[in-house]
Coordinates of C-alpha atoms and ligand atoms in Angstrom, one line a residue:
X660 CA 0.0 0.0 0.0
X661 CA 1.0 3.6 -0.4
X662 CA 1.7 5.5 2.4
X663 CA 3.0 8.9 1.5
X664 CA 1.6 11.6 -0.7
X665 CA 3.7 13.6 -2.7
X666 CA 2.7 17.3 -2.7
X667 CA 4.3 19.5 -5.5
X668 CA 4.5 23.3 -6.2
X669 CA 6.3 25.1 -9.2
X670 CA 7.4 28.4 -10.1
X671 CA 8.6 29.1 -13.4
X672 CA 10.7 31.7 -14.7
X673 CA 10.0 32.7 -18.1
X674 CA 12.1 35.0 -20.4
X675 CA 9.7 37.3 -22.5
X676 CA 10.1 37.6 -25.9
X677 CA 10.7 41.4 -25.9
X678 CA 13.3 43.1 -28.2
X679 CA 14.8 45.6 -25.0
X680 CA 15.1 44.7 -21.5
X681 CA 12.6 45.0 -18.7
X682 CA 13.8 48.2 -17.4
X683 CA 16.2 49.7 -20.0
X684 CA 16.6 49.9 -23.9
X685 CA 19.2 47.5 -24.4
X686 CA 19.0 44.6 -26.2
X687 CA 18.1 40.9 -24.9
X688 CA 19.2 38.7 -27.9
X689 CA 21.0 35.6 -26.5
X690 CA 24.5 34.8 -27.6
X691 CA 26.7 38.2 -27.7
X692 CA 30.2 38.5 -26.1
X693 CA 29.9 38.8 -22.7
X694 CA 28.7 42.6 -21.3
X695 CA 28.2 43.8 -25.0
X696 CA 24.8 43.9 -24.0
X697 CA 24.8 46.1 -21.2
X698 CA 24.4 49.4 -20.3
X699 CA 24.4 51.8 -17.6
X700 CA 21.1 50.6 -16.2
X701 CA 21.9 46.9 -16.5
X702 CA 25.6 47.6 -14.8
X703 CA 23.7 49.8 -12.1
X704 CA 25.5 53.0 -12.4
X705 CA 24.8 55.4 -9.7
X706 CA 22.0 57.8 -10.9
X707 CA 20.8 56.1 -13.3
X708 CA 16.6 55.0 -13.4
X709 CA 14.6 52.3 -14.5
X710 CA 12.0 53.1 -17.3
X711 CA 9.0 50.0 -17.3
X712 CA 9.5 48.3 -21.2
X713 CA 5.4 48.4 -22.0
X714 CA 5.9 45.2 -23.9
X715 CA 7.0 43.3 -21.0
X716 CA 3.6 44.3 -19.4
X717 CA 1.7 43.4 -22.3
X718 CA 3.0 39.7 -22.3
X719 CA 2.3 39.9 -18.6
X720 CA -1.4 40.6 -20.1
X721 CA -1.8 38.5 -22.2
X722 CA -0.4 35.2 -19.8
X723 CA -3.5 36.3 -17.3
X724 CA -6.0 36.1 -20.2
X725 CA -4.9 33.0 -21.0
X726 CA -5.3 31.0 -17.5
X727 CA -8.3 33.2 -16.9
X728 CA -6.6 35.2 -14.0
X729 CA -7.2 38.5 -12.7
X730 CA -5.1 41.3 -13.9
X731 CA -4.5 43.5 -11.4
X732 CA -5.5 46.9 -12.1
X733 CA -2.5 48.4 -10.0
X734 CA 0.8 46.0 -9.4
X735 CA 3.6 46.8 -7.5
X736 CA 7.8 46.9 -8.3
X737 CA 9.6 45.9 -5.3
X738 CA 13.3 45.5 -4.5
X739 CA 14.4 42.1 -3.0
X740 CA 17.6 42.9 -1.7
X741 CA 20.6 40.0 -1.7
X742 CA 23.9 40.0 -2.3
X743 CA 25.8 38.6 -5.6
X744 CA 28.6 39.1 -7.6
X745 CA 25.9 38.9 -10.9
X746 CA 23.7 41.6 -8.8
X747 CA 25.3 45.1 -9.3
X748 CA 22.3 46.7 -7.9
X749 CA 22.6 45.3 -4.7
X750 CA 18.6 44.6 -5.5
X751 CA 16.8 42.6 -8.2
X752 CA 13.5 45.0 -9.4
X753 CA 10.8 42.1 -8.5
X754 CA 6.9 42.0 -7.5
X755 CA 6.3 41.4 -4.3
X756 CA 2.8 41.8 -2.4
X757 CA 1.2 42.9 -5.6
X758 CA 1.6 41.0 -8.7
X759 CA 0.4 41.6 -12.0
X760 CA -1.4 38.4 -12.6
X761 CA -3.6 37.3 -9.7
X762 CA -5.1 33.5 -9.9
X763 CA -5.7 31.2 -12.8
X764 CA -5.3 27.9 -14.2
X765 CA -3.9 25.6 -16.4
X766 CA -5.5 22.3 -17.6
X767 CA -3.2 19.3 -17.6
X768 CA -4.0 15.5 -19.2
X769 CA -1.8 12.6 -17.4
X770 CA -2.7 9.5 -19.6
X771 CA -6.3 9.6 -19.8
X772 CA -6.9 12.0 -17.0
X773 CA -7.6 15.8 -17.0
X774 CA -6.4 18.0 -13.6
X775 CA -6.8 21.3 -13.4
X776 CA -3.3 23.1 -11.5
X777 CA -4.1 26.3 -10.0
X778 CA -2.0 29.1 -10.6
X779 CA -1.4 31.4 -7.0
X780 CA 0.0 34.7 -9.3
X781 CA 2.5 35.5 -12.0
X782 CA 4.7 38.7 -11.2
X783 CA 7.2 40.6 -13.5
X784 CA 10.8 41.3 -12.4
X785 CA 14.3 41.2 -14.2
X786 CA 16.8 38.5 -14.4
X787 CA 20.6 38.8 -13.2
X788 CA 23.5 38.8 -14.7
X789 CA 25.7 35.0 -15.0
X790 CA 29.4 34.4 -13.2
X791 CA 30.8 32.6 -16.1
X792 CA 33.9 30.3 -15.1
X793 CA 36.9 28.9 -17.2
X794 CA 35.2 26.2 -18.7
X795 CA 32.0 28.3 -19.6
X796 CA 34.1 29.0 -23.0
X797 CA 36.8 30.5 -24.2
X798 CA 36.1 34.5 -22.4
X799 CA 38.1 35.0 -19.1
X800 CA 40.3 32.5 -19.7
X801 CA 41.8 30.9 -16.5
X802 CA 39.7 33.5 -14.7
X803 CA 36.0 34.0 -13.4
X804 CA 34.0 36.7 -15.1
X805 CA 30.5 38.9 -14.9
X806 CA 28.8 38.9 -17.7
X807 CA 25.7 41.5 -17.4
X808 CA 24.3 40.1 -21.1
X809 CA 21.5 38.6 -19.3
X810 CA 20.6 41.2 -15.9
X811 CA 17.8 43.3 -17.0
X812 CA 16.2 40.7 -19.2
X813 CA 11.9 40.6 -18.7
X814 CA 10.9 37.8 -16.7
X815 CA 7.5 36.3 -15.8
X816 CA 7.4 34.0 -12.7
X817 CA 4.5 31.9 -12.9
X818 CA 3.6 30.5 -9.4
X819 CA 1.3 27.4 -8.8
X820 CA -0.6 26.6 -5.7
X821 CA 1.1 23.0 -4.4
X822 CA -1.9 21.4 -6.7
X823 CA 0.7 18.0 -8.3
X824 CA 0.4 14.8 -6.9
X825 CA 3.3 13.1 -8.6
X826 CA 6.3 14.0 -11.0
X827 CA 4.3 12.9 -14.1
X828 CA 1.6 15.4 -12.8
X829 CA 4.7 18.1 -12.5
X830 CA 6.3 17.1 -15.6
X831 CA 2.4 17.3 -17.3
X832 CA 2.3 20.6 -15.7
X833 CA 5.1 22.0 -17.1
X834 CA 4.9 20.8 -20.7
X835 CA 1.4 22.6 -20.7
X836 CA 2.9 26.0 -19.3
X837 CA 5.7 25.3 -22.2
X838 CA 3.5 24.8 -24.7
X839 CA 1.3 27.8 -23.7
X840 CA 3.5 30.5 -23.3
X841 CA 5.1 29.4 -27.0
X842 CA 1.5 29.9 -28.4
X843 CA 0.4 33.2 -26.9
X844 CA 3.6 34.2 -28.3
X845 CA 5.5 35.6 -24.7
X846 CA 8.4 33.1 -24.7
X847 CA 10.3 31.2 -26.9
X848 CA 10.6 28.5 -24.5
X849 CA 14.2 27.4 -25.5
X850 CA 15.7 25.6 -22.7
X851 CA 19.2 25.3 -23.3
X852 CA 19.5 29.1 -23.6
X853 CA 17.6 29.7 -20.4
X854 CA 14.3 30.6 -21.8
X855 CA 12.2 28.5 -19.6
X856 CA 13.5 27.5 -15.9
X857 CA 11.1 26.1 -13.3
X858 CA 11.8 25.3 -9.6
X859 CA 9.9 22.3 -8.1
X860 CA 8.8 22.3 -4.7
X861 CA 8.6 19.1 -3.3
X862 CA 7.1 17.5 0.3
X863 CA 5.8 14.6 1.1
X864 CA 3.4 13.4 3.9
X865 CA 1.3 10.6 5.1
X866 CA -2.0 10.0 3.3
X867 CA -4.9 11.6 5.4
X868 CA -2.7 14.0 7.0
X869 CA -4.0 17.9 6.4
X870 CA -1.2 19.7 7.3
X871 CA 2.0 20.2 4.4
X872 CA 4.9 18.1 5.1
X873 CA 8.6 20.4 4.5
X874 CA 9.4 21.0 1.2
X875 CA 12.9 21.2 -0.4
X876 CA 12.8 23.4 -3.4
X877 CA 15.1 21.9 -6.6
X878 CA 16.2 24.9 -8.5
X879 CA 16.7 25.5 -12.2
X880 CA 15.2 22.4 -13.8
X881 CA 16.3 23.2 -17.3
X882 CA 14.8 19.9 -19.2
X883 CA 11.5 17.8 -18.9
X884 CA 13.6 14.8 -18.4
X885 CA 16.1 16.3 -15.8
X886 CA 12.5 17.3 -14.0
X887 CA 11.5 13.8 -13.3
X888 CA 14.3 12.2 -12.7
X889 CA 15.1 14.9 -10.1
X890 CA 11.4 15.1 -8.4
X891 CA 11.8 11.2 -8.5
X892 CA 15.0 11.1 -6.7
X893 CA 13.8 13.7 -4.1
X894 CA 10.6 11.8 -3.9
X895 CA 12.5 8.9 -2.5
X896 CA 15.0 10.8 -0.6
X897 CA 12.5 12.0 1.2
X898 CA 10.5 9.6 1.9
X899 CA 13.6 7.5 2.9
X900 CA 14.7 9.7 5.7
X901 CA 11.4 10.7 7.2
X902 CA 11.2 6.6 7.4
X903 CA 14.2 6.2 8.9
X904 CA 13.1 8.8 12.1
X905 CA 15.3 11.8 10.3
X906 CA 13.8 15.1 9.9
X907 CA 13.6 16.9 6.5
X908 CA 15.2 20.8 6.9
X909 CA 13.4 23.8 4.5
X910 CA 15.9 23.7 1.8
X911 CA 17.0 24.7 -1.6
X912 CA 18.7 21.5 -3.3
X913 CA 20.2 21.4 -6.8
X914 CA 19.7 18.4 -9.0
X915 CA 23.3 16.8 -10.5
X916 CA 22.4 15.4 -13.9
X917 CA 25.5 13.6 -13.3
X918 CA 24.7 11.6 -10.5
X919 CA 21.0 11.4 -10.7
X920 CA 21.0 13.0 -7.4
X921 CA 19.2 16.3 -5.3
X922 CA 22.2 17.7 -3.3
X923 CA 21.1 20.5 -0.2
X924 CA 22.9 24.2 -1.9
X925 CA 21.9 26.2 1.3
X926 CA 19.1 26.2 4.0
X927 CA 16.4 28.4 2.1
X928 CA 16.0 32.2 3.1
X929 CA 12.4 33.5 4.2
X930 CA 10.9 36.2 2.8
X931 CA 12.1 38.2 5.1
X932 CA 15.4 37.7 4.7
X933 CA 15.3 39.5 1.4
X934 CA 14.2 43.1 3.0
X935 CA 11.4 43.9 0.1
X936 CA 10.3 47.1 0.1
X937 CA 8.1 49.4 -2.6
X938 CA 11.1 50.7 -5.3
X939 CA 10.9 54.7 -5.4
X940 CA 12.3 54.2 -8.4
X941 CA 9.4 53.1 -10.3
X942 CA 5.5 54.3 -10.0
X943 CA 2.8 51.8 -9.3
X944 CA 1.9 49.7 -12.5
X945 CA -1.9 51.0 -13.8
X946 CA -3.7 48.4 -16.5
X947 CA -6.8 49.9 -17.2
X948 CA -9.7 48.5 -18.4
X949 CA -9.0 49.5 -22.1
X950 CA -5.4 48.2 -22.2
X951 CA -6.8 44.9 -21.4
X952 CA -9.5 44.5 -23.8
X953 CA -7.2 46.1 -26.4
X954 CA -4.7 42.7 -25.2
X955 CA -7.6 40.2 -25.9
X956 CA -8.9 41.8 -29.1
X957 CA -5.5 40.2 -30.1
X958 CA -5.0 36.7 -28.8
X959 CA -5.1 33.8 -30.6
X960 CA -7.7 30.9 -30.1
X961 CA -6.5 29.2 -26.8
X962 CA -4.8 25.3 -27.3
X963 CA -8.2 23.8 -25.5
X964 CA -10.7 25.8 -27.2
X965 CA -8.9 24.6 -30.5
X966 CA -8.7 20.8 -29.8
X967 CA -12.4 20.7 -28.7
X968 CA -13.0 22.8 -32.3
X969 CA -10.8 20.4 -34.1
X970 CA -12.9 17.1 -32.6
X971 CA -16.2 19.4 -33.2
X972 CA -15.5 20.4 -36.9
X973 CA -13.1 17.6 -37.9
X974 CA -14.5 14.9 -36.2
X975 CA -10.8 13.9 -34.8
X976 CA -10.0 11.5 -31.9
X977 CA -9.5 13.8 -28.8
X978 CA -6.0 12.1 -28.9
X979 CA -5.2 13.3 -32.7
X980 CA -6.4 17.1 -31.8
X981 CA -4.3 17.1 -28.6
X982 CA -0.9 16.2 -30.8
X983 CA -2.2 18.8 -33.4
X984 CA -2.5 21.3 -30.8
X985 CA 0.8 20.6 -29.8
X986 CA 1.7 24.2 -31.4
X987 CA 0.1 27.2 -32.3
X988 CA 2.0 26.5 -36.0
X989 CA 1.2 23.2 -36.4
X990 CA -2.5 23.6 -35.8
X991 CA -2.4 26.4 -38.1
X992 CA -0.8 23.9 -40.9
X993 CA -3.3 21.2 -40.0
X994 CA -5.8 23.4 -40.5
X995 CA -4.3 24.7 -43.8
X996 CA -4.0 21.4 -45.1
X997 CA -7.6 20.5 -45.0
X998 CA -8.5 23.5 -46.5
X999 CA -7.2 22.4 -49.3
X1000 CA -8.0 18.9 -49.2
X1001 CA -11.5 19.6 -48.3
X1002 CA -13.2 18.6 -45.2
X1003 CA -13.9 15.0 -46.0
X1004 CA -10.4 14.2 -45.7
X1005 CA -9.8 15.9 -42.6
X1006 CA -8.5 12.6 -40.9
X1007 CA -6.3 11.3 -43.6
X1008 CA -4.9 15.2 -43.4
X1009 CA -4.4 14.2 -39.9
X1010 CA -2.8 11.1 -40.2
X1011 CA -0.3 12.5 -43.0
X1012 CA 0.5 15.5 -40.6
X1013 CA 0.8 13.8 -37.3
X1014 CA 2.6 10.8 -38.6
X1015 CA 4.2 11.1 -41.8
X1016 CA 5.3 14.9 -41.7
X1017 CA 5.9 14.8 -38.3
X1018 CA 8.8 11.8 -38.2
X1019 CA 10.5 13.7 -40.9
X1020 CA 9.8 16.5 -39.5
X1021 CA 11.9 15.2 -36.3
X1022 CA 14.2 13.2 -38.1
X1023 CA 15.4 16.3 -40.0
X1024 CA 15.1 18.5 -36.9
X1025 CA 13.0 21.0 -38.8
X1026 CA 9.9 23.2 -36.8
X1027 CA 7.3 22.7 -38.9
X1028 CA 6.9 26.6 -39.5
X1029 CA 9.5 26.0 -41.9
X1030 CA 8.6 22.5 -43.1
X1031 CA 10.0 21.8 -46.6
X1032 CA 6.3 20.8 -48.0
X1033 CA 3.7 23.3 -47.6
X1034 CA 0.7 22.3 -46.0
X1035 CA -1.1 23.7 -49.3
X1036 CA 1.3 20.5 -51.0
X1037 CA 0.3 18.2 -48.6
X1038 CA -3.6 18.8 -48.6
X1039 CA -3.3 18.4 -52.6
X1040 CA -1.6 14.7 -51.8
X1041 CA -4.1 14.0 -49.7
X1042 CA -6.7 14.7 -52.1
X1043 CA -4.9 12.0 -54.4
X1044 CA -4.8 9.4 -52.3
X1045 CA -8.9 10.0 -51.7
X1046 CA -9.6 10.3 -55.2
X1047 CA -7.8 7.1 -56.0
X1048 CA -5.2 9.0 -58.3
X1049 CA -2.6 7.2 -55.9
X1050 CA -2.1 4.5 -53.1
X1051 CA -0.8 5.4 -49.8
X1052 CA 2.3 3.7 -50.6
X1053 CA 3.1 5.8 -53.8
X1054 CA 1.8 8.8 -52.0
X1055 CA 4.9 8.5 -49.6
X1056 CA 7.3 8.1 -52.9
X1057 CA 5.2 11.4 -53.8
X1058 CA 5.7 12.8 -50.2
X1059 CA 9.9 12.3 -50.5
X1060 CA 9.8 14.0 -54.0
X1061 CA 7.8 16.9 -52.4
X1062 CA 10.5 17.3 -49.5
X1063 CA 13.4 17.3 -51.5
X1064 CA 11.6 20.2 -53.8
X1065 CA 11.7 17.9 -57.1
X1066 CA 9.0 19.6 -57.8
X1067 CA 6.1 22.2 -56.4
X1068 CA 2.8 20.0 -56.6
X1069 CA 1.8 16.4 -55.8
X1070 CA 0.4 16.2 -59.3
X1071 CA 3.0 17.4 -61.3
X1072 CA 5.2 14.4 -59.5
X1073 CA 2.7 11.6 -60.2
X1074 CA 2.6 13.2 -64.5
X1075 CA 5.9 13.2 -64.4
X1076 CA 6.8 9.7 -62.6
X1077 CA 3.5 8.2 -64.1
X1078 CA 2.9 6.9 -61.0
X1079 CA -0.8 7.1 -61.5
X1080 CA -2.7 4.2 -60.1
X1081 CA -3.9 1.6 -62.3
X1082 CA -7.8 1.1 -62.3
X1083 CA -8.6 0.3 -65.8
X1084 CA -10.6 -2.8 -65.6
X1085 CA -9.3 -4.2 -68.6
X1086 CA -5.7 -3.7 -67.8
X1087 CA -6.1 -5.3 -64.2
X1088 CA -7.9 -8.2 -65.2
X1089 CA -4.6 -8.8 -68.5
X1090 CA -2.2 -8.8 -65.2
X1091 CA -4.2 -11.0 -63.0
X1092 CA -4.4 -13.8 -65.6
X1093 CA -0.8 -13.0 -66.0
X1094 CA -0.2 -13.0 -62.0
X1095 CA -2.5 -16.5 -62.2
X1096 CA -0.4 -18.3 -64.8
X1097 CA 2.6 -17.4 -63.8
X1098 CA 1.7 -18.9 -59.8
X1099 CA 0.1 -22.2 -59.5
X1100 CA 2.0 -23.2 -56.8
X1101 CA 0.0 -20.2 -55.2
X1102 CA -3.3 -21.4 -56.6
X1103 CA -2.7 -24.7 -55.5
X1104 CA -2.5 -23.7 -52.0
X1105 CA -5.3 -21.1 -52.1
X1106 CA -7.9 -24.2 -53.3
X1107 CA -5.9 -26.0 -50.3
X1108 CA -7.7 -23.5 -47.9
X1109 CA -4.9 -21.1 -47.0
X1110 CA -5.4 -17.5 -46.8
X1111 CA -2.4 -16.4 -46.9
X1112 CA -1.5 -17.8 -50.5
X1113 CA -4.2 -14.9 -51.5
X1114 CA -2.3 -12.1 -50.2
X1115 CA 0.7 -14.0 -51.7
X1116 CA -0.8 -13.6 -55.0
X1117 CA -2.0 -9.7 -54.3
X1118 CA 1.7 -8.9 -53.4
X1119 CA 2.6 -10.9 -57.0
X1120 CA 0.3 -8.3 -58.8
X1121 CA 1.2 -5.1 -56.6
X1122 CA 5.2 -5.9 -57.7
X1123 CA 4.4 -6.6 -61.1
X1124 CA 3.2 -3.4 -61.4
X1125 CA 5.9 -1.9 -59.3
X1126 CA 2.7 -1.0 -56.4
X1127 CA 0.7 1.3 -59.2
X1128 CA -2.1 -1.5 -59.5
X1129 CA -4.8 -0.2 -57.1
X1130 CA -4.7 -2.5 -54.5
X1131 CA -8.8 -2.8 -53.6
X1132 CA -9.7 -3.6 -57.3
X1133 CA -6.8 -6.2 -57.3
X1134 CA -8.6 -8.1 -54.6
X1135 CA -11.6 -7.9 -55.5
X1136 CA -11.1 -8.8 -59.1
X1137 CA -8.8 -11.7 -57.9
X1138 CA -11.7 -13.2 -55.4
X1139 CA -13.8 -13.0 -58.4
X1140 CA -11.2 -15.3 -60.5
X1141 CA -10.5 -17.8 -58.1
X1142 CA -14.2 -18.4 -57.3
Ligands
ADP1617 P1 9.1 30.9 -2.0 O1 8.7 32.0 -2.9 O2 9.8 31.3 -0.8 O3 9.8 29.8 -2.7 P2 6.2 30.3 -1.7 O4 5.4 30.2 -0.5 O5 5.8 31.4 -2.6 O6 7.7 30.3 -1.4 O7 6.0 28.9 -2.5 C1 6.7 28.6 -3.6 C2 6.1 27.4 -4.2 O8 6.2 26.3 -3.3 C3 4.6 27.4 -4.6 O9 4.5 26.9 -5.9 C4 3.9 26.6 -3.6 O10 2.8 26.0 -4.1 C5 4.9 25.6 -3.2 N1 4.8 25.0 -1.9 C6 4.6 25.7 -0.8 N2 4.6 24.8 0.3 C7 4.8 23.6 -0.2 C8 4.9 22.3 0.4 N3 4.8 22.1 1.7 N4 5.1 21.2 -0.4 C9 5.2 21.4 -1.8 N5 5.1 22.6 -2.4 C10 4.9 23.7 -1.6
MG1618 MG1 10.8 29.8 -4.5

């Protein structure tokens, strides 16, 4: 039996897709030499002031329309004061007892089950700088370095209440928030440059217990994978030492790829600790009522609303519109596709894109915003296979000319290949005598009673015509000779 619950908590920190930093005009594209990057705000010269980036606010916006939170019509910037070499200020401009976002939620699906994760609020403040050390490339060599690229750069930190059960429920959780943010268009969610870092807060306690057991807090999970395995080893690290009388401390731990293992980094610091106070620096935040309706005149269709559309118009499997929902780009070429197929193909469409497209998709490591066949070329292969023009098999000989641009539409391929199916009755029933003379071992066994000798003598007919022979007709036409 199961005796302990897990409880988890996450807060995320998202980079916003802004062109200028948070608070000053420099720029936040990822990769420059170190401190290029930087100016006198983001170094913290004395004197200098912090000027709000409006865009930063509007992705703020546009998050709390999208979980259904409450955007709070006045927000508050607020110093949280700590020391660090990657800190100039001293401070790092934060939101403290008023956030922007206020509330919310985010629907999550493990296997077969839908949870909804409540969201506690989702506050604006800047990131820090990064102490880069001899191995972190070839700057400062033999030395340790500042680099200030990065302090200044517009962050959301999305909080959750301690809603997840389990790390698949975290991991679930995550992926959603991921997914999200890419398709409202705030983040570009790349996680090996930062983009998208979340902290998992883990306790565990006996089942029926009410109150919250201690919770160690694993910092900077940078992969999906790195999540689980550290939530999992923390899981039973826990539960391990609470078992064997130990006591767990409030801590922040750090997960080591390497080892697979949660390692304590310091006992954590209250609130308190951090001296917040109002920053005179900047005025109270005001969203009025108009800058918000002006936000969600512009968002997109949410990922739920469109998978319940897609099973609605399309009739797809829920399971279909979920991996087509999977981005705001690939919905948008599903969609496309069909358009141009016509609606009665909407699940082959769905097949082709989901399976087909999206293995070569992966196996060439392309996004499918850039996918070398169009969805336009795809919906007019599609439309060949369902008119009979083609068998699926040929359509995928079709598919590969398409990809490697032989040429710009699905029927100028099949003219020019003459891979046209072959229906004519005539010419089918000529290469089924043919097939039947040329076989009687085959036939032999067939009027023996086995099956299989039938689909021996299909395959016989589909090679002979190098698979153009319509495969249906073959069989059907075949049944009728043998009878
Ligand atoms: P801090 O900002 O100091 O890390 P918060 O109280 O804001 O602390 O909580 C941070 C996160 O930890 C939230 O996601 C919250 O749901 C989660 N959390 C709080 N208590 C627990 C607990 N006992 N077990 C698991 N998660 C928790
Ligand atoms: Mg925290």
């Amino acid at each position: 039996m199961k005796e302990w619950e897990v409880v988890i908590g996450i807060e995320t920190h998202a980079q916003l897709s802004t062109q200028s930093k948070i608070f000053s005009g420099s720029s936040t594209a990822f990769g420059a030499a170190p401190n290029l990057q930087a100016n006198a705000v983001d170094i913290a010269l004395p004197g200098v002031l912090p000027v709000l980036n409006k865009v930063a606010v509007d992705c703020a916006i546009r998050f709390g329309l999208a979980v259904g939170a409450e955007i709070a019509p006045r927000s508050v910037f607020a110093r949280k004061n700590y020391f660090y070499p990657d800190l100039p200020k001293g401070y790092q401009i934060s939101q403290y007892e008023l956030p922007v976002v206020l509330g919310g939620q985010l629907k999550i699906h493990v296997g077969d089950i839908e949870k909804t994760v409540h969201l506690t609020r989702a506050h604006l403040e800047e990131d820090a700088g990064k102490s880069l050390h001899e191995q972190s490339g070839h700057h400062f060599q033999g030395r340790s370095g500042i680099d200030l690229n990065r302090a200044g750069t517009p962050l959301l930190e999305i909080v959750t209440e301690p809603d997840m059960r389990s790390a698949a429920e975290a991991v679930a959780y995550a992926r959603a928030l991921h997914a999200l943010l890419r398709w409202i268009g705030i983040c570009d969610g790349n996680m090996q440059e930062g983009s998208f870092r979340c902290d998992a807060n883990v306790s565990v306690r006996r089942f029926g217990q009410a109150q919250l057991g201690i919770r160690r807090e694993i910092k900077n999970l940078n992969s999906f994978r790195f999540m689980q395995q550290a939530i999992d080893y923390e899981v039973q690290w826990q539960i391990a030492t609470l078992e064997d009388g130990g006591g767990i401390e409030q801590a922040t731990v750090l997960f080591d790829p390497g080892s697979g293992e949660t390692r304590a980094m310091r006992t954590k610091e209250d609130a308190h600790d951090y001296r917040y106070f109002p920053d005179p620096d900047l005025p109270p935040l005001l969203i009025d009522r108009q800058w918000v309706e002006q936000i969600r005149s512009q968002m997109p269709e949410l990922p739920n609303a469109r998978r319940e559309r897609l099973v609605a118009d399309y009739g797809l499997s829920p399971y279909d519109a979920k991996v087509l929902t999977a981005s705001l780009e690939l919905a948008t070429y599903y969609e496309a596709a069909v358009a141009t197929a016509g609606r009665a193909n909407a699940k082959t469409c769905a097949n082709w894109v989901t399976v087909e497209l999206a293995a070569r998709l992966n196996k060439e490591d392309h996004e499918v915003g850039c996918s070398p066949v169009s969805a336009r070329q795809l919906g007019e292969l599609v439309a060949r296979i369902a008119d009979g023009t083609i068998s699926t098999n040929i359509a995928r000989k079709v598919f590969d000319a398409l990809w490697n641009g032989d040429a710009d539409s699905a029927d100028e391929i099949i003219a020019k290949q003459g891979w046209h199916q072959i229906t004519d009755h005539d010419a089918l029933e000529t290469l089924i005598d043919e097939v039947l003379a040329g076989n009687p071992g085959m036939v032999t066994e067939f009027r023996a009673g086995k099956e299989k000798a039938f689909n021996a003598l299909v395959g016989q007919a589909m090679k002979a015509t190098r698979g153009q022979a319509n495969p249906q007709r073959v069989s059907d036409l075949l049944r009728k000779k043998l009878a």
